[in-house]
Amino acid sequence: MIASAGDPALLARQLAVLAELGQQALLGVDPDTLMQKAVALVAETLDVEYCKVLELLPDGDELRLRAGVGWREGSVGRATVGAGTDSQAGYTLIAKEPVIVEAAERETRFELPPLLLEHHVVSGISAVIPGRGRAWGVLGAHTARRRPFAESDGRFVQGVANVIGATVMAARRSDDELAQAENLEAVGRLAGGIAHDFNNLLTVIGGRSDLLLQRLAPDSPGRRDAELIQAASRRAARLTHQLLAFGRRQVLMPKAFDLGVFVAGLEPALRRLLGQGIELVVATAAPAPVRADPGQLEQVVVSLVTNARDAMPGGGRLTLQAAGVEADEALARRHAGLQPGSYAVLTVRDTGSGMDARTQARIFEPFFTTKDHGRGTGLGLAMVYGIVRQSGGGIGVDSAPGRGTTFSIYLPLAEAGAGRAPDVPGAGTVVPGAATILLVEDDDEVRALTRETLTRGGYRVLEAPDAEAALRVAAGGGEAIHQLLTEVVLPGLNGPQLAERVAALRPAARVLFVSGYTDQTLEPGAAFLTKPFEPDELLRRVRALLAS
């Protein structure tokens, strides 16, 4: 049975497959074994008869069938297809996104190669397998039945292709640390690959349960069920945010601040977190200006301090130190992604139980934990890794059993003269609730929930499913538009690009960005709301922005 586009069960299965393959990659499974497992899982998950891995040959003119399911006996290892752009595989090699074919007879971008025609293929998806310096190959899923595929299916295939590519590249390297970093990157990409869909689903589930609770009487027999749904939605949202942090797909709101002053400001909260048995020492040296997202950096510090506390059940000392440092070539080589240069470094040093080399090699893997069952998700340090890397920095760990652990967080120094983020520009106060809002959201269910929430708040809502439609509304003249409420990730123009064009048409309109998954960094001072959000939270943010 073919699942419908956006089906939560299908999306959950896709995420599980990506997680399974990512775990296999981290364990160092050889590429051929992983490829064969991948094509079998993709074919089963998408309910298609054929799936294949094509390897681009050294001459760049052909691709050979390296692994597959469903093909005629003897095809794997022998069959080839052309790499020219007149074939689907060749076209995929230069495409910037997965290539979806719904009906072969109507396809005008390229022709299907003999391999697909011989198997009567009608529909399918293909995605490039990344390599070092050039594409390594193509992953394709095909069927002899005419059927549509959703964009989320394309992201799923691309996520699997990323894991295959990282595995192949890792197998070619002798440097174990570099291979581990590459594998973490692959798992990060797959973690963020379909989170956009999950956050939209959680927005609808949580939002609808919230609206339902507002309508139910306190003694209603259905109220407890609605509360349980809402609570489960919130727990799922927290896990998704941690995965997005690891995958470096969160929206960052960077500001310039001094790292030492920032850490000192957290000291009272950290003392409460540690409790009575652990001595906390906070040391700051010369000024260490950085440009980072303070909210995300606070999560980094809290996660590291929590881990340190758990490593010292009998008490001990925890030292946090902020300083400046010059990273030379030797230091940069020891930290993935770090380049030689000037950095601010935050050191978190505990006197706890420490870790052996094998544990240290895996601590940044998602879902890896040494804690007892039920005491941790295994996402805390994975989240730390992702936030630091997305901020342009690096992270190192030094530990040994019995002598404690030291984490070092390196963040690029801010440019000289960097100041605070500018305030959101205003154009006169608008009375909250007496305003017109242009809503741009590509997910129908999320758009309907958002429209209903805004209407309930007393706003007039103009809506559009994409940037093109939104620009037509903005260019239409007539009534004033007081606020643009837009998803960051949109088909065609993205949210920031749309906001720039709307500003030229409607300069007085405020802008509120919304998203649960993005690789965009918004401009300093931009107003942003994270999905999944609750209806009342949305109304508070809209009112605050209009009244600013």
mmCIF file of C-alpha atoms in Angstrom, residues 1-5 7-18 37-51 69 140-143 149-150 152-154 156-157:
data_model
loop_
_atom_site.group_PDB
_atom_site.id
_atom_site.type_symbol
_atom_site.label_atom_id
_atom_site.label_comp_id
_atom_site.label_asym_id
_atom_site.label_seq_id
_atom_site.Cartn_x
_atom_site.Cartn_y
_atom_site.Cartn_z
ATOM 1 C CA MET A 1 0.000 0.000 0.000
ATOM 2 C CA ILE A 2 1.388 3.402 -0.983
ATOM 3 C CA ALA A 3 1.328 5.927 1.868
ATOM 4 C CA SER A 4 0.036 9.417 1.097
ATOM 5 C CA ALA A 5 2.383 12.407 0.897
ATOM 6 C CA ASP A 7 1.714 10.709 6.056
ATOM 7 C CA PRO A 8 3.152 10.810 9.617
ATOM 8 C CA ALA A 9 3.692 7.042 9.631
ATOM 9 C CA LEU A 10 5.696 7.200 6.384
ATOM 10 C CA LEU A 11 7.770 10.144 7.626
ATOM 11 C CA ALA A 12 8.465 8.308 10.883
ATOM 12 C CA ARG A 13 9.567 5.217 8.937
ATOM 13 C CA GLN A 14 11.837 7.336 6.733
ATOM 14 C CA LEU A 15 13.460 8.917 9.788
ATOM 15 C CA ALA A 16 13.961 5.473 11.338
ATOM 16 C CA VAL A 17 15.641 4.188 8.152
ATOM 17 C CA LEU A 18 17.941 7.218 8.017
ATOM 18 C CA LYS A 37 21.214 -2.475 2.864
ATOM 19 C CA ALA A 38 20.319 1.053 1.770
ATOM 20 C CA VAL A 39 18.732 0.068 -1.562
ATOM 21 C CA ALA A 40 16.688 -2.648 0.138
ATOM 22 C CA LEU A 41 15.416 -0.272 2.828
ATOM 23 C CA VAL A 42 14.647 2.536 0.369
ATOM 24 C CA ALA A 43 12.707 0.189 -1.919
ATOM 25 C CA GLU A 44 10.725 -1.179 1.015
ATOM 26 C CA THR A 45 10.048 2.237 2.577
ATOM 27 C CA LEU A 46 8.914 3.931 -0.663
ATOM 28 C CA ASP A 47 7.090 0.784 -1.876
ATOM 29 C CA VAL A 48 8.921 0.617 -5.220
ATOM 30 C CA GLU A 49 10.164 -2.390 -7.178
ATOM 31 C CA TYR A 50 13.606 -1.057 -8.067
ATOM 32 C CA CYS A 51 16.361 0.809 -6.281
ATOM 33 C CA VAL A 69 17.335 -4.592 -5.842
ATOM 34 C CA GLY A 140 17.647 6.069 -7.620
ATOM 35 C CA ALA A 141 14.288 4.558 -6.616
ATOM 36 C CA HIS A 142 11.930 3.555 -9.449
ATOM 37 C CA THR A 143 8.593 1.887 -10.103
ATOM 38 C CA PHE A 149 6.190 11.405 -4.952
ATOM 39 C CA ALA A 150 6.248 14.091 -2.254
ATOM 40 C CA SER A 152 9.677 14.753 1.651
ATOM 41 C CA ASP A 153 10.297 11.524 -0.314
ATOM 42 C CA GLY A 154 12.972 13.364 -2.267
ATOM 43 C CA PHE A 156 14.532 11.036 2.271
ATOM 44 C CA VAL A 157 16.339 9.695 -0.819
#
